[in-house]
Structure formats: structure tokens, C-alpha cells
Coordinates of C-alpha atoms and ligand atoms in Angstrom, one line a residue:
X12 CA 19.0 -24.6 84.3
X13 CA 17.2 -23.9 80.9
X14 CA 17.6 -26.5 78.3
X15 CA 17.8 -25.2 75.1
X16 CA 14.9 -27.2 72.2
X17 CA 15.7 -27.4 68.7
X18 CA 12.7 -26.0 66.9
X19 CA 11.2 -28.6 63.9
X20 CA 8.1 -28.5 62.5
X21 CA 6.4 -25.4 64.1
X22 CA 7.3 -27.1 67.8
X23 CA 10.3 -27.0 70.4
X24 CA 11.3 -30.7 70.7
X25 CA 14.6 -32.1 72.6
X26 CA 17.6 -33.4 70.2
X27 CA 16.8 -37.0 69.5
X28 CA 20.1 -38.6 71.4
X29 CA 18.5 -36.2 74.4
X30 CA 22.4 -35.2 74.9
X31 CA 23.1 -31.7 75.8
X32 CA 26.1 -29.2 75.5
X33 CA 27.5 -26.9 78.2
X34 CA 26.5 -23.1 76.9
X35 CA 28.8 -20.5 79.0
X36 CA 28.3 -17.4 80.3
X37 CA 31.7 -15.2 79.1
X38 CA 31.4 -12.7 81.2
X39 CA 31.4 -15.2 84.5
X40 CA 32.9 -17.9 82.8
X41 CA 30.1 -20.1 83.8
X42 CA 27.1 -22.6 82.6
X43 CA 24.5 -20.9 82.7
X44 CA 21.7 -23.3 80.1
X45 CA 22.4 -26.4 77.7
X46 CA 22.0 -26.8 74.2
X47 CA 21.1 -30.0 72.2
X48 CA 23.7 -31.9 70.7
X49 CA 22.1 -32.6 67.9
X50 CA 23.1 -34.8 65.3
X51 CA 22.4 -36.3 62.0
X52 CA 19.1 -37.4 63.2
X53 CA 17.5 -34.2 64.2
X54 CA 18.9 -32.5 60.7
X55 CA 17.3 -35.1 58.7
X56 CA 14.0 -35.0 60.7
X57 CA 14.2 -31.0 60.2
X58 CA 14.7 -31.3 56.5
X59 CA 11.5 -33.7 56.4
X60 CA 9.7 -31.0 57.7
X61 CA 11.5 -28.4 55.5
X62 CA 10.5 -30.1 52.3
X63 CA 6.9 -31.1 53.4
X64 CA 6.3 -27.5 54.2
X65 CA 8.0 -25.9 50.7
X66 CA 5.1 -26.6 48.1
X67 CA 2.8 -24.7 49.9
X68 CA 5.5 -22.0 51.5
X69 CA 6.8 -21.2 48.0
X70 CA 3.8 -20.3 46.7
X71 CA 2.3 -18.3 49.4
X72 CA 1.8 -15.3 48.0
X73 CA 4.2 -12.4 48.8
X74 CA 1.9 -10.4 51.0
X75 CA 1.5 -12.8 53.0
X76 CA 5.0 -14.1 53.2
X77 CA 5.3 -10.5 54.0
X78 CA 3.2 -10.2 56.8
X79 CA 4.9 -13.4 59.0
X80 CA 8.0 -11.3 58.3
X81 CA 7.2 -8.6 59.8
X82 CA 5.3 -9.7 62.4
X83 CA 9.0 -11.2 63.2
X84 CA 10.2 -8.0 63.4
X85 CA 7.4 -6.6 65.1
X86 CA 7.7 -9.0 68.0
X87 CA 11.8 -8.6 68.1
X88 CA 11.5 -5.2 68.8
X89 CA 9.0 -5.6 71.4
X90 CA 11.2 -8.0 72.7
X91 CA 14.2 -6.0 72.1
X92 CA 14.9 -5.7 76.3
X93 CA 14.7 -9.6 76.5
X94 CA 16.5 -10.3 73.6
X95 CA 19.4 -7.7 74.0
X96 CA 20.2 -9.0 77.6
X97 CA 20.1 -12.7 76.5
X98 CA 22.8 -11.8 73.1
X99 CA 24.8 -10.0 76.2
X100 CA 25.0 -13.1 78.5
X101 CA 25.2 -15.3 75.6
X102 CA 28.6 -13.5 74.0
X103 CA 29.9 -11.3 76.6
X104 CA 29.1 -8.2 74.5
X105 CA 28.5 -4.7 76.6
X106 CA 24.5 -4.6 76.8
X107 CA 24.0 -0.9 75.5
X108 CA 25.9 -2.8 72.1
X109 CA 23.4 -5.8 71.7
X110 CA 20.7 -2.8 72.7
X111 CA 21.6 -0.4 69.9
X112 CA 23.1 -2.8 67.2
X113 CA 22.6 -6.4 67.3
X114 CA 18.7 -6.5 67.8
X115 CA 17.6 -3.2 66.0
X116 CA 19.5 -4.7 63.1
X117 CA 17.9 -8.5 63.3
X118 CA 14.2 -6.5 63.5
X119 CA 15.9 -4.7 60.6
X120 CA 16.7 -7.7 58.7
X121 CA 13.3 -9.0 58.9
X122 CA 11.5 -5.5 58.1
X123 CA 14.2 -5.1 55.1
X124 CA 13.0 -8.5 53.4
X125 CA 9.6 -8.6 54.3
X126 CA 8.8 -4.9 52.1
X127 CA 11.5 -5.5 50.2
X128 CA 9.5 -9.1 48.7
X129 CA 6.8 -7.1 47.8
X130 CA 8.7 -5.0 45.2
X131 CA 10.9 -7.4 44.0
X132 CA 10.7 -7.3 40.2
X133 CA 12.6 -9.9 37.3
X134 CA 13.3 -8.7 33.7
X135 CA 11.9 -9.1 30.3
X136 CA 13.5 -8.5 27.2
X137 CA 11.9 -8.2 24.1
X138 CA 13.1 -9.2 20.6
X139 CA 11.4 -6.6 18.8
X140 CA 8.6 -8.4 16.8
X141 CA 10.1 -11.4 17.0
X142 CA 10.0 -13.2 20.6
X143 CA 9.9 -11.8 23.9
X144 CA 11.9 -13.4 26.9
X145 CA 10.7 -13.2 30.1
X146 CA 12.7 -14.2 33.4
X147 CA 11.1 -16.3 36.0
X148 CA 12.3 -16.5 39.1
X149 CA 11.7 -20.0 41.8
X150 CA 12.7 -20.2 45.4
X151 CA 15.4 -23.2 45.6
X152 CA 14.1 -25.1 47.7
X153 CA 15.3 -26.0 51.8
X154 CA 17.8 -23.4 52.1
X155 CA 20.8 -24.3 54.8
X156 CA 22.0 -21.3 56.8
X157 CA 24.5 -21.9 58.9
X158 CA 25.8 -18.6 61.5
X159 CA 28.6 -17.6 63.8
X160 CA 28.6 -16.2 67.8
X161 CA 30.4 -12.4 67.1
X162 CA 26.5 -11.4 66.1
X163 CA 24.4 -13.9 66.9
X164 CA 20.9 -13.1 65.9
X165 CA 22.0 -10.4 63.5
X166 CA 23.9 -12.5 61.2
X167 CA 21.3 -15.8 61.9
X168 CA 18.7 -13.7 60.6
X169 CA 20.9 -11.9 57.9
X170 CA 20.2 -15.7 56.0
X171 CA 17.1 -16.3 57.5
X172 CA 15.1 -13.7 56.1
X173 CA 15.7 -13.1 52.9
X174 CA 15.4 -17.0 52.2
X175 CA 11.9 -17.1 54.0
X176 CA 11.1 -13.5 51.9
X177 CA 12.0 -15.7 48.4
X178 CA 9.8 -18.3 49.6
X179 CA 12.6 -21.2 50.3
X180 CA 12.1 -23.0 53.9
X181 CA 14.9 -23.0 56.1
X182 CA 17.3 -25.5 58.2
X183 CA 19.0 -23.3 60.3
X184 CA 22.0 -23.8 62.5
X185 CA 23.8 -21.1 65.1
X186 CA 26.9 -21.0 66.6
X187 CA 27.1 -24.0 69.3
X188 CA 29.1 -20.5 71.1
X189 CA 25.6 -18.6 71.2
X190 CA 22.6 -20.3 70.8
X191 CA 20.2 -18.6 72.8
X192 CA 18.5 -15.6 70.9
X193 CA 18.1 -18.4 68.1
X194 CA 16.2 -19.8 70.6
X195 CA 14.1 -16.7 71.6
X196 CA 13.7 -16.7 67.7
X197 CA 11.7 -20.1 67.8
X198 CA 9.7 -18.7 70.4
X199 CA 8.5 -15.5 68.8
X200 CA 8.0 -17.7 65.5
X201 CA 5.4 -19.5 67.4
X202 CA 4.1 -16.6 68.6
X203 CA 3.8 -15.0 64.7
X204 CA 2.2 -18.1 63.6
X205 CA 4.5 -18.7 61.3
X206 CA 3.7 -22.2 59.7
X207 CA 4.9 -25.6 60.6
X208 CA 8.0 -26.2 59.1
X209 CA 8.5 -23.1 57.1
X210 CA 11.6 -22.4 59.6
X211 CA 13.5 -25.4 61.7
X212 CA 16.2 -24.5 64.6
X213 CA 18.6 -27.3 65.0
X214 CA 21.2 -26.5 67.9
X215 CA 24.6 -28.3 68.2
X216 CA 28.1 -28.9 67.0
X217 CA 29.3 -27.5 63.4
X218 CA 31.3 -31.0 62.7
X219 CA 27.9 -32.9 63.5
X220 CA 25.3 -30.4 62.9
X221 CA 26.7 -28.0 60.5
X222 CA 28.4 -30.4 58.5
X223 CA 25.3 -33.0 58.4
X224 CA 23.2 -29.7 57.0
X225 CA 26.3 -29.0 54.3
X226 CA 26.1 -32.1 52.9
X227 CA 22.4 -33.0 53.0
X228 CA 21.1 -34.2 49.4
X229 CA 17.8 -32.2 50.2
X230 CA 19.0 -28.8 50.7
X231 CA 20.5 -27.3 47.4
X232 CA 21.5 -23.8 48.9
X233 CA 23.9 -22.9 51.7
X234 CA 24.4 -19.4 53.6
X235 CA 27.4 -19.6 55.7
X236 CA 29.1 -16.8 57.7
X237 CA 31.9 -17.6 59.8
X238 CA 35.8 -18.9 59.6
X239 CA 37.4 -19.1 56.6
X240 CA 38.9 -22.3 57.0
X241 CA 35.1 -23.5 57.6
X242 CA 34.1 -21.7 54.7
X243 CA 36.5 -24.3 52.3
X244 CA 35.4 -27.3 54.2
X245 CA 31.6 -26.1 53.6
X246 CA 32.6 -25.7 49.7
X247 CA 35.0 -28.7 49.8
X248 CA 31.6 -30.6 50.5
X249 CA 28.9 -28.6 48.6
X250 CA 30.6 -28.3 45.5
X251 CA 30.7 -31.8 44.0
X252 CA 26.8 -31.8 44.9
X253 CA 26.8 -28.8 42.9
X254 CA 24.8 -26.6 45.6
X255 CA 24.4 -22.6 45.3
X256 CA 27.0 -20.9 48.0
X257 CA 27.4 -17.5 49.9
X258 CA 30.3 -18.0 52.0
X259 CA 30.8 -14.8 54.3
X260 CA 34.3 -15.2 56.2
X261 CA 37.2 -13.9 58.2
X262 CA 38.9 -10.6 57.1
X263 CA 41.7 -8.6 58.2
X264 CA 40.8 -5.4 57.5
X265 CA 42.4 -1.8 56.8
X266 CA 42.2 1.4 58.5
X267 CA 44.1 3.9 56.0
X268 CA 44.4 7.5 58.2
X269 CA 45.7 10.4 55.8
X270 CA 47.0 13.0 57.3
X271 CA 44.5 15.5 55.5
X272 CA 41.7 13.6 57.4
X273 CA 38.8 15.3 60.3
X274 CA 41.0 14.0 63.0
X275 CA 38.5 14.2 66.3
X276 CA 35.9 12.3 64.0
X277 CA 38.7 9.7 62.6
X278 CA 39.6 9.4 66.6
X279 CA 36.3 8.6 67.7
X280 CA 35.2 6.5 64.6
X281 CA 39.0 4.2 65.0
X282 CA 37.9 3.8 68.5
X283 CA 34.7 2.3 67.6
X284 CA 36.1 0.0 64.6
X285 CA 39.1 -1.1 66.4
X286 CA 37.2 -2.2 69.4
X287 CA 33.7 -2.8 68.9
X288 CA 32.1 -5.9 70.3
X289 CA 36.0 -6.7 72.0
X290 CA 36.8 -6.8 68.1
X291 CA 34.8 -9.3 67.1
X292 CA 33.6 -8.6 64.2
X293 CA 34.7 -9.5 60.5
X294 CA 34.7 -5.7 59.0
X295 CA 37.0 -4.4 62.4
X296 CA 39.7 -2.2 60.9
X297 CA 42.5 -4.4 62.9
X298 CA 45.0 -2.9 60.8
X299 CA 45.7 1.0 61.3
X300 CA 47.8 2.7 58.7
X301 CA 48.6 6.7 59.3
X302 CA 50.2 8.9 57.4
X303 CA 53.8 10.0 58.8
X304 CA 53.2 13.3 59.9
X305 CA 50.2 12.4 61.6
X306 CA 51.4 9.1 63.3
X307 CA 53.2 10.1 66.3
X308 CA 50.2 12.5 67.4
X309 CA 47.8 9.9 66.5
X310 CA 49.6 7.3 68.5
X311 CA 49.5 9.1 71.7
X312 CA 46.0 10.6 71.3
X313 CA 44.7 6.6 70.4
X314 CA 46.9 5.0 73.4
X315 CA 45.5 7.5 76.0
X316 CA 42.1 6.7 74.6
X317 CA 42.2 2.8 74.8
X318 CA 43.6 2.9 78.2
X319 CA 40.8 4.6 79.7
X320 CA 38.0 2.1 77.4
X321 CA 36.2 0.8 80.9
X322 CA 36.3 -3.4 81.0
X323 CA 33.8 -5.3 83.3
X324 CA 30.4 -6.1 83.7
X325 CA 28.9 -6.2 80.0
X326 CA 25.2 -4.7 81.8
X327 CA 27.5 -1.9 83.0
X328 CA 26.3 1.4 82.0
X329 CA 29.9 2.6 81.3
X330 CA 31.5 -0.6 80.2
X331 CA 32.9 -0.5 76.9
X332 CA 34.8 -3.8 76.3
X333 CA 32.9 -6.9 77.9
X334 CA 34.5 -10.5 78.0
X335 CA 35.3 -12.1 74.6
X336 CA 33.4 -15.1 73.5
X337 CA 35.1 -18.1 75.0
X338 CA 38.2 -19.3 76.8
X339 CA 39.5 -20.9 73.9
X340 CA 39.1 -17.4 72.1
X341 CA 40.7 -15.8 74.5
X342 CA 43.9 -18.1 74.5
X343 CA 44.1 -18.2 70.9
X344 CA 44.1 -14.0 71.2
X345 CA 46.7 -14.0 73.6
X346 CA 48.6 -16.7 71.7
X347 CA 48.8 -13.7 68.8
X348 CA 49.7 -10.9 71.4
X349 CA 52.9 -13.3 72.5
X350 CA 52.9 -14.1 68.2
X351 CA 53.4 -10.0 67.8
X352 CA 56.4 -9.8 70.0
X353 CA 58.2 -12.9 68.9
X354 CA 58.0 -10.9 65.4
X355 CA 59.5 -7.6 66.5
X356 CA 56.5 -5.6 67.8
X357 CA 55.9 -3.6 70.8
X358 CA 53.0 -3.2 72.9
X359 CA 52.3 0.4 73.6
X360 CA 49.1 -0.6 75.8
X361 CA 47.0 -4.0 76.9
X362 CA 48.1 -7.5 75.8
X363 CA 46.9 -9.1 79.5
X364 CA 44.3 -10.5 80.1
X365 CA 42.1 -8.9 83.3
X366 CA 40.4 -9.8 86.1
X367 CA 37.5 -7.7 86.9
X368 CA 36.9 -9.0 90.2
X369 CA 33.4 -10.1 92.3
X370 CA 31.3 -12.6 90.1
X371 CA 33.4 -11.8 86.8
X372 CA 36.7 -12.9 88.0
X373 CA 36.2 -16.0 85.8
X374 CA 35.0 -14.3 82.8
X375 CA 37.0 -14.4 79.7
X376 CA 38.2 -10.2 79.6
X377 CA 41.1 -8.8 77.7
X378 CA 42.7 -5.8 77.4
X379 CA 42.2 -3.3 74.8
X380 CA 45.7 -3.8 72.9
X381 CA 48.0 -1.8 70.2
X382 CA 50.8 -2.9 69.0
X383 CA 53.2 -1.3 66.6
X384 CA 56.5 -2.1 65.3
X385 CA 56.3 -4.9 63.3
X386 CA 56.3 -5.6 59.7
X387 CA 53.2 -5.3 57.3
X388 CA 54.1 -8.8 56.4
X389 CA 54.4 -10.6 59.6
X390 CA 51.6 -13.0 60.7
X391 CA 50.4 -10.7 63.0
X392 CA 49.8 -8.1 60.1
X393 CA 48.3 -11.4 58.0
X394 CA 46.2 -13.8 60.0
X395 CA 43.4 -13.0 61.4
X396 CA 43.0 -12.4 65.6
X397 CA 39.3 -11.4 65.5
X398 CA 40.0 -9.7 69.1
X399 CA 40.2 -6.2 71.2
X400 CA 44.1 -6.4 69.1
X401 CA 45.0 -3.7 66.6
X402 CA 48.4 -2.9 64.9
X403 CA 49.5 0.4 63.8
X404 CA 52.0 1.8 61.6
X405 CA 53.4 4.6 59.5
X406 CA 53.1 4.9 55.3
X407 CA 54.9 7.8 53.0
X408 CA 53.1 7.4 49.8
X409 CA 49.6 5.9 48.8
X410 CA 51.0 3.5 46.7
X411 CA 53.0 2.0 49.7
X412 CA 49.6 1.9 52.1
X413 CA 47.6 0.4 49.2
X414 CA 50.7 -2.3 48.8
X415 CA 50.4 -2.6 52.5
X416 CA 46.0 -2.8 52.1
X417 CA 46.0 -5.1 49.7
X418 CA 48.9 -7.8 51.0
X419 CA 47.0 -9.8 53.3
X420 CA 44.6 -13.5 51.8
X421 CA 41.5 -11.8 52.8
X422 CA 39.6 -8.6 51.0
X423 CA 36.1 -7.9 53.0
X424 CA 36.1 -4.3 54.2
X425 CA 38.4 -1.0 54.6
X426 CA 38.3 2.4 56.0
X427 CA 40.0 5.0 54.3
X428 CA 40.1 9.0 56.2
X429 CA 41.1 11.8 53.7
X430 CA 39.1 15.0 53.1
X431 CA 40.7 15.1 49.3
X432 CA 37.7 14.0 47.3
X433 CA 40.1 12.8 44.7
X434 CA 42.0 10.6 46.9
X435 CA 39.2 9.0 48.4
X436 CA 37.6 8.0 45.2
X437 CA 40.9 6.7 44.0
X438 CA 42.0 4.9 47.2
X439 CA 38.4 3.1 47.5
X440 CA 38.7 1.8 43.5
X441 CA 42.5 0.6 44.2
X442 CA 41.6 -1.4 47.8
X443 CA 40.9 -5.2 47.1
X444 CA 37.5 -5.5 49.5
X445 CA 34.1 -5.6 49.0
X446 CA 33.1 -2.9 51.2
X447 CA 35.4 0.6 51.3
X448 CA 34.1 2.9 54.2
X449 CA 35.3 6.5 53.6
X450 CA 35.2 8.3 56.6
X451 CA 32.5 6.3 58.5
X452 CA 32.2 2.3 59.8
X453 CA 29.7 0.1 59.7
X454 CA 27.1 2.9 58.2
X455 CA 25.3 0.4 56.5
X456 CA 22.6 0.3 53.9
X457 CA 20.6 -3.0 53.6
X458 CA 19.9 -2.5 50.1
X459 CA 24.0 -2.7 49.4
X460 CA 25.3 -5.9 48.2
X461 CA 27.7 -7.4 51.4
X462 CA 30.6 -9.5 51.2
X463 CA 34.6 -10.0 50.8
X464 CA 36.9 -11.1 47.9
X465 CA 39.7 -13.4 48.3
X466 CA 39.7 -15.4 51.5
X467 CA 37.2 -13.3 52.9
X468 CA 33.7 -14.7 50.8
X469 CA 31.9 -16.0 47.8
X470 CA 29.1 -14.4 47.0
X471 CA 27.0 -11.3 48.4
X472 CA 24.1 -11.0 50.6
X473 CA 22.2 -7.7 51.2
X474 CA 19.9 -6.2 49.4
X475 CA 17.9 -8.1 46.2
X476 CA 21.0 -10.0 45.9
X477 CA 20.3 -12.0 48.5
X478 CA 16.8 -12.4 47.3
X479 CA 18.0 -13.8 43.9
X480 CA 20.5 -15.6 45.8
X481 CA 17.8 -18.2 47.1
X482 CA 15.9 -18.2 43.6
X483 CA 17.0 -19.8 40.7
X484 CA 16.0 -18.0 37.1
X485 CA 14.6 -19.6 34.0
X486 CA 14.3 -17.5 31.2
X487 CA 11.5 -18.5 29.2
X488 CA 11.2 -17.4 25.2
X489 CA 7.8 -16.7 23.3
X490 CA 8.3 -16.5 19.2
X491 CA 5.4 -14.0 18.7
X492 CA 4.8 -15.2 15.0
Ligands
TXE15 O1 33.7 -19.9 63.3 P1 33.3 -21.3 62.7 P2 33.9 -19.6 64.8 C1 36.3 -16.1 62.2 C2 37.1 -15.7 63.3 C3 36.9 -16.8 64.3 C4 37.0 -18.0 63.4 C5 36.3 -19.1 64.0 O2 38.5 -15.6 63.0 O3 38.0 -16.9 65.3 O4 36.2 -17.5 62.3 O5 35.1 -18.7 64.6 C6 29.6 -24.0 62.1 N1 30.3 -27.6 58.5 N2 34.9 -15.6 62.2 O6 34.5 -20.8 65.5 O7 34.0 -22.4 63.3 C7 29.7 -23.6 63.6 O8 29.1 -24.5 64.4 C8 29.3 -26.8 58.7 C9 34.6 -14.6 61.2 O9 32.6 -19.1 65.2 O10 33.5 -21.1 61.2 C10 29.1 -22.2 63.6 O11 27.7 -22.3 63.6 N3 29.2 -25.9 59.7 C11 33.1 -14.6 61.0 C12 29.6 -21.6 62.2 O12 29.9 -22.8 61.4 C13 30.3 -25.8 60.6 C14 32.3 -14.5 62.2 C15 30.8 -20.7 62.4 O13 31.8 -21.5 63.0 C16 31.4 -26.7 60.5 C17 32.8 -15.6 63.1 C18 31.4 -27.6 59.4 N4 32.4 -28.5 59.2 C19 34.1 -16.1 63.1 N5 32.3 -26.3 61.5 C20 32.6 -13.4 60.1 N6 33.0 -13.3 58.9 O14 31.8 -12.6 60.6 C21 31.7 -25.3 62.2 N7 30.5 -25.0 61.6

């Protein structure tokens, strides 16, 4: 079976301890390769290389930074078969998904930053005939990114890029869930020639790894996506060593229906961000709010709908939901179905797990579930499940489903259906998130700045933000007489 190598220095080298990890196949619920448990070790040695390879790096010109970056995304797409089916074994996530998302958008996040560099401007200001200020703008330094399994090469390279683009190296560390397309990654950076060092791949444990990365002296900026109890210990560590953080986290996100909305397209688009990747990712609208007289309508139409979402074989032409990410995932999902009706809810469809029979009668698959009935308060309206699990509920006035919106820790994304301009502008300004989708999900525009407020983030990455992000400014002043 394939063993996994970190990737230090421009070369694939085992973890130093030579100890590897179990990596499972969800969908069969079996080993199917092994990643390095890394340690302390292997982070140090890949921040050696990090910092020998900066000088030089950061003042490569853009151009040419440019040109490894899209060579990257040049060689992901013609990849894109290779890669897709690895993110699918790797996370359980239907094929035609990591096909038409996951991949298109890694290429995407590479093409984004490496044009984007080349027209990346600072500021001056001028003080009349006085002085004139100009902003300069250096890469940090070794910049830590550290990503989850729901996307795993779309989120890893979400960091990656624009750090590389600003001219920071990288120590880089994905989920110990889904390390494989990481992996690929190293490859095709061989292949694009990218130079020793510029970007190290170290595989293994977030206590060990992740945490060894955190709170190395050497690395003075930190992208993190994942939980948000991961998120604080990340901060708890980085802030007294007074290190730049984006912290992308967990959210809990609302789906506000009015009943003025375009219902068939509401229908389809709910589907979509209820259930997308078996709900597994942070801007899922998990939380479905309808407007009375539509509700009873909706329910049925959404029920009938879920129950016929095909579960199996995640290379399945038809398949819809594929197996979640691991068993432990799965439990803790059930664990909040069983949560729901302890707290008064009822489960109009799913809530089992399945067996799909043949070779994926291990695999980690759950139903498609909705549950309504319980209170907007409850900790199944509050916590995050991150799962194919969705509660639904009636609201009278918009003040009541923005009080409803805006109850839960988190704040990272929303959906709001209404075809009353007014309304929509007003509902989007009064939701607490950092992303408002008005009738659409997940239509995204790289140049937007991303992230949550609350318990869902610190900080935004996207567009030039996440350029600046890894740059520090120095504002320099000239007296002109
Ligand atoms: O995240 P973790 P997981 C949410 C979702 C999910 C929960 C846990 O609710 O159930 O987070 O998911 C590394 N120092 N989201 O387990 O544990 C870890 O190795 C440094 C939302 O994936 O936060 C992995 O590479 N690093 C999220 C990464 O952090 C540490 C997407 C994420 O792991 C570490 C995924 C430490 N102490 C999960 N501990 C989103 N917003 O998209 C772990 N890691």
C-alpha cells in the first residue's frame, strides 16, 4: 500500500520517526495508504528549509512567482481526473462533486493569485508640498497553513497560494483525515519546478504536527481553517507570540425561505446547500427557516426530494450523498440525530445510518435527514453537526427569523430567498455573517473577501485581502523640503 512522504526542501522524504498513520477509505471503511506521523522533528527540519529558501523567494520577482503559480494550476487541471478520484476515495465525496468543485476551484485558487500578484498595487498619499507617504508592502516570512478534510485540496490551496503569490514560503499541514491530494500537490510541484523549499508538506497529527507548526518561533503567520474549538487553541498559542491570524471555523448557518421567493429555484438551490458534500461544508444552510404559509408545502415538496437523493458508491454516476468522512464523524452525527429527539424534534425522513451493500457495506453512509419540531434554541438549532442533518421550521415576521438567524455563537454565511428587492437588502444588512447569499449558494467570486464573525473566524481570506494578509506594511514618509 502507498506510503504517503512529507514533502521538505523540493524532495518527498519519509517522517523522521519513520512511523505511519492508518489513512481510510470512507466509502469502504478501509486502509487504503499511510501517512507519516510526523512530529516535531520533521516541522522543524521543514521550517529550516522554509527560511533558507525566503531571502531569495521573497524577492523573486512577481512574474515569475507568477508563472510557478500557474504552472500549478496548469498541471491540476491536467490532472483534474487523477486528482478528483483521489479527493473522492480520500473523503467519501460523490466523484462528479470533487470533478466539478473541489479541483476546478484548487486550479482556481492558484490561477486567482498567480494574475492576481501581478496587479497588486499599495497606496501613496501625498501631503501636498510637504511630504509624501508611500506604503511598502513585505511578505512575512514562513507562513503556517494549517487545513481541514470537508475540501481538502480546495481549502489547502485556499492558504497556499496566496502566501506563495506575496512571496512568503510555506509549512503546510492537511487534515491527518485526507492527506492524499496534498500529496499529488508535492508531486505536481516537482513537476512545476517550483524551488527547493519555497513550499514544504508535512503529513500527521494536528496535536503533534499542527500544534508544533502553531507555535514554532520561526513562522510569524498562521492560516487555519477548520474547528472552532481548534481555532482558540491555535490563538491560545499564537497570540502571546504575537503572530498574524486568519482563523476560518465552524458555522451553523441560515436558510431564510420567504414565502414571496422563486420556489422551484429555492427547491433545487436548498437541496444543494443542505446536502452538498453529505453536509460537510462550513457555509451549509443547516438551519431552514420558511415563512408560514409556505412551510407546510415546502415540507412535503423537500421530504419527497431528500428521500429519493441516491446514497452509495461515491464513483456512481447517480449518487448524490457518498459516505461522510470518518467513523468517528459519523457517530458524532448520529449522536446529534438521537440529541434532536431527546429535545422535542421529529424526524420527518433519515436519521439511520445505511448500508449500501457489496464492497461499501463498511463505509461510513448516512441518511439524508430533516428534522423539525424543536426549538430555535435547542442544541440541535446551536451546535454545529457539520453532517447530511438539517432542521426546519416556521417564522411569522422578519424580525422573529432574524432573532432566530442571529441566535446561534457562530456568524459565517446565510441564505436569504425573497423576490422583494427591499427585503433582501434589508435582511442581508441585519444577518450577523460574513457572507449573505440572496437567492444563490456558494456562487463565489474570488476577489470577495471570505470569512465568519463570532465563533465562526478572525480574519478574511479571498481576494487582495489575503494577499495583504501575508505582507506586513511600512509606511515610509519623505519631507519634500
Ligand atoms: O477539524 P480540526 P476537524 C468543523 C466541523 C468538524 C470540526 C472538527 O464541525 O466536525 O470542525 O473537524 C489540525 N494545532 N470544521 O477534525 O480538528 C488538524 O490536524 C494545530 C469546520 O477536521 O479543527 C487539521 O489539519 N492544528 C471547518 C486541521 O487542524 C491542529 C472545516 C483541522 O482539524 C490542532 C472542517 C492543533 N492543536 C471542520 N488540532 C470549516 N470551517 O470549513 C488539529 N489541528
Amino acid at each position: 500500500m502507498l506510503k504517503i512522504q512529507n514533502y521538505i526542501n523540493g524532495e518527498l522524504v519519509p517522517p523522521t520517526g519513520n512511523q505511519y498513520l492508518d489513512n481510510y477509505d470512507p466509502a469502504r471503511g478501509k486502509v487504503y495508504s499511510y501517512i507519516p506521523d510526523s512530529d516535531e522533528k520533521d516541522v522543524e527540519t521543514a521550517v529550516a528549509a522554509a527560511k533558507e529558501a525566503f531571502p531569495a523567494w521573497s524577492v523573486t520577482p512577481k512574474d515569475i512567482r507568477s508563472k510557478y503559480l500557474l504552472k500549478i494550476a496548469s498541471l491540476i487541471e491536467e490532472n483534474l481526473e487523477k486528482l478528483a478520484k483521489a479527493e473522492s476515495i480520500d473523503n467519501g465525496k460523490p466523484l462528479h462533486l470533487a470533478k466539478t468543485v473541489d479541483i476546478p476551484r484548487a486550479a482556481a485558487n492558484f490561477h486567482f493569485y498567480g494574475t492576481g500578484i501581478l496587479h497588486y498595487s499599495a497606496h501613496s498619499h501625498s501631503m501636498e508640498d510637504t511630504a509624501v507617504n508611500y506604503t511598502l508592502r513585505h511578505p512575512v516570512g514562513v507562513a503556517g497553513c494549517i487545513s481541514p478534510w470537508n475540501l481538502p485540496l480546495y481549502l489547502f490551496s485556499w492558504k497556499i497560494a496566496p502566501a506563495l503569490a506575496a512571496g512568503c514560503t510555506v509549512v503546510a499541514k492537511p487534515s491527518e483525515v485526507t492527506p492524499m491530494t496534498a500529496f499529488l500537490l508535492s508531486e505536481i510541484c516537482i513537476q512545476a519546478g517550483l524551488p527547493k523549499g519555497v513550499l514544504n508538506i508535512v503529513h500527521g497529527l494536528g496535536h503533534k504536527v499542527g500544534s508544533a507548526i502553531t507555535s514554532n518561533k520561526d513562522i510569524p503567520v498562521i492560516s487555519f481553517t477548520g474547528g472552532t474549538k481548534t481555532g482558540a487553541e491555535i490563538a491560545r498559542v499564537a497570540a502571546p507570540m504575537f503572530k498574524k491570524l486568519s482563523l476560518e471555523l465552524g458555522g451553523k448557518n441560515p436558510n431564510i425561505i420567504f414565502a414571496d421567493c422563486d420556489y422551484e429555484k429555492m427547491l433545487a438551490t436548498t437541496m444543494h446547500s443542505s446536502f452538498a458534500n453529505q453536509g460537510q461544508i462550513c457555509l451549509c444552510g443547516s438551519r431552514i427557516f420558511i415563512e408560514r404559509p409556505l412551510y407546510e408545502k415546502f415540507k412535503t415538496d423537500f421530504v419527497e426530494r431528500t428521500k429519493k437523493l441516491s446514497i452509495g458508491d461515491p464513483f456512481g454516476e447517480k449518487t448524490k450523498i457518498g459516505a461522510v468522512v470518518s467513523k468517528s464523524h459519523m457517530e458524532k452525527i448520529l449522536s446529534y440525530v438521537e440529541l434532536a429527539k431527546e429535545e422535542g424534534g421529529t424526524v420527518l425522513c433519515g436519521g439511520k445510518k445505511v448500508d449500501v451493500g457489496g464492497e461499501f457495506s463498511e463505509g461510513y453512509y448516512l441518511e439524508p435527514t430533516i428534522i423539525e419540531g424543536l426549538a430555535y434554541n435547542c442544541r440541535t438549532n446551536q451546535e454545529e453537526i457539520f453532517g447530511p442533518v438539517v432542521t426546519i421550521m416556521p417564522f411569522d415576521t422578519e424580525e422573529e427569523v432574524l432573532m432566530y438567524a442571529n441566535s446561534t455563537i457562530y456568524g459565517l454565511a446565510s441564505t436569504v430567498w425573497t423576490e422583494n428587492l427591499t427585503r433582501a437588502h434589508r435582511v442581508a444588512a441585519d444577518i450577523h455573517s460574513g457572507i449573505v447569499w440572496v437567492n444563490c449558494w456558494l456562487l463565489r467570486d474570488l476577489r470577495t473577501p471570505f470569512g465568519g464573525v463570532k465563533s465562526s473566524g478572525v480574519g478574511r481570506e479571498g481576494g487582495f485581502e489575503a494577499i495583504e494578509f501575508f505582507t506586513e506594511p511600512k509606511n515610509v514618509c519623505i519631507k519634500l523640503k
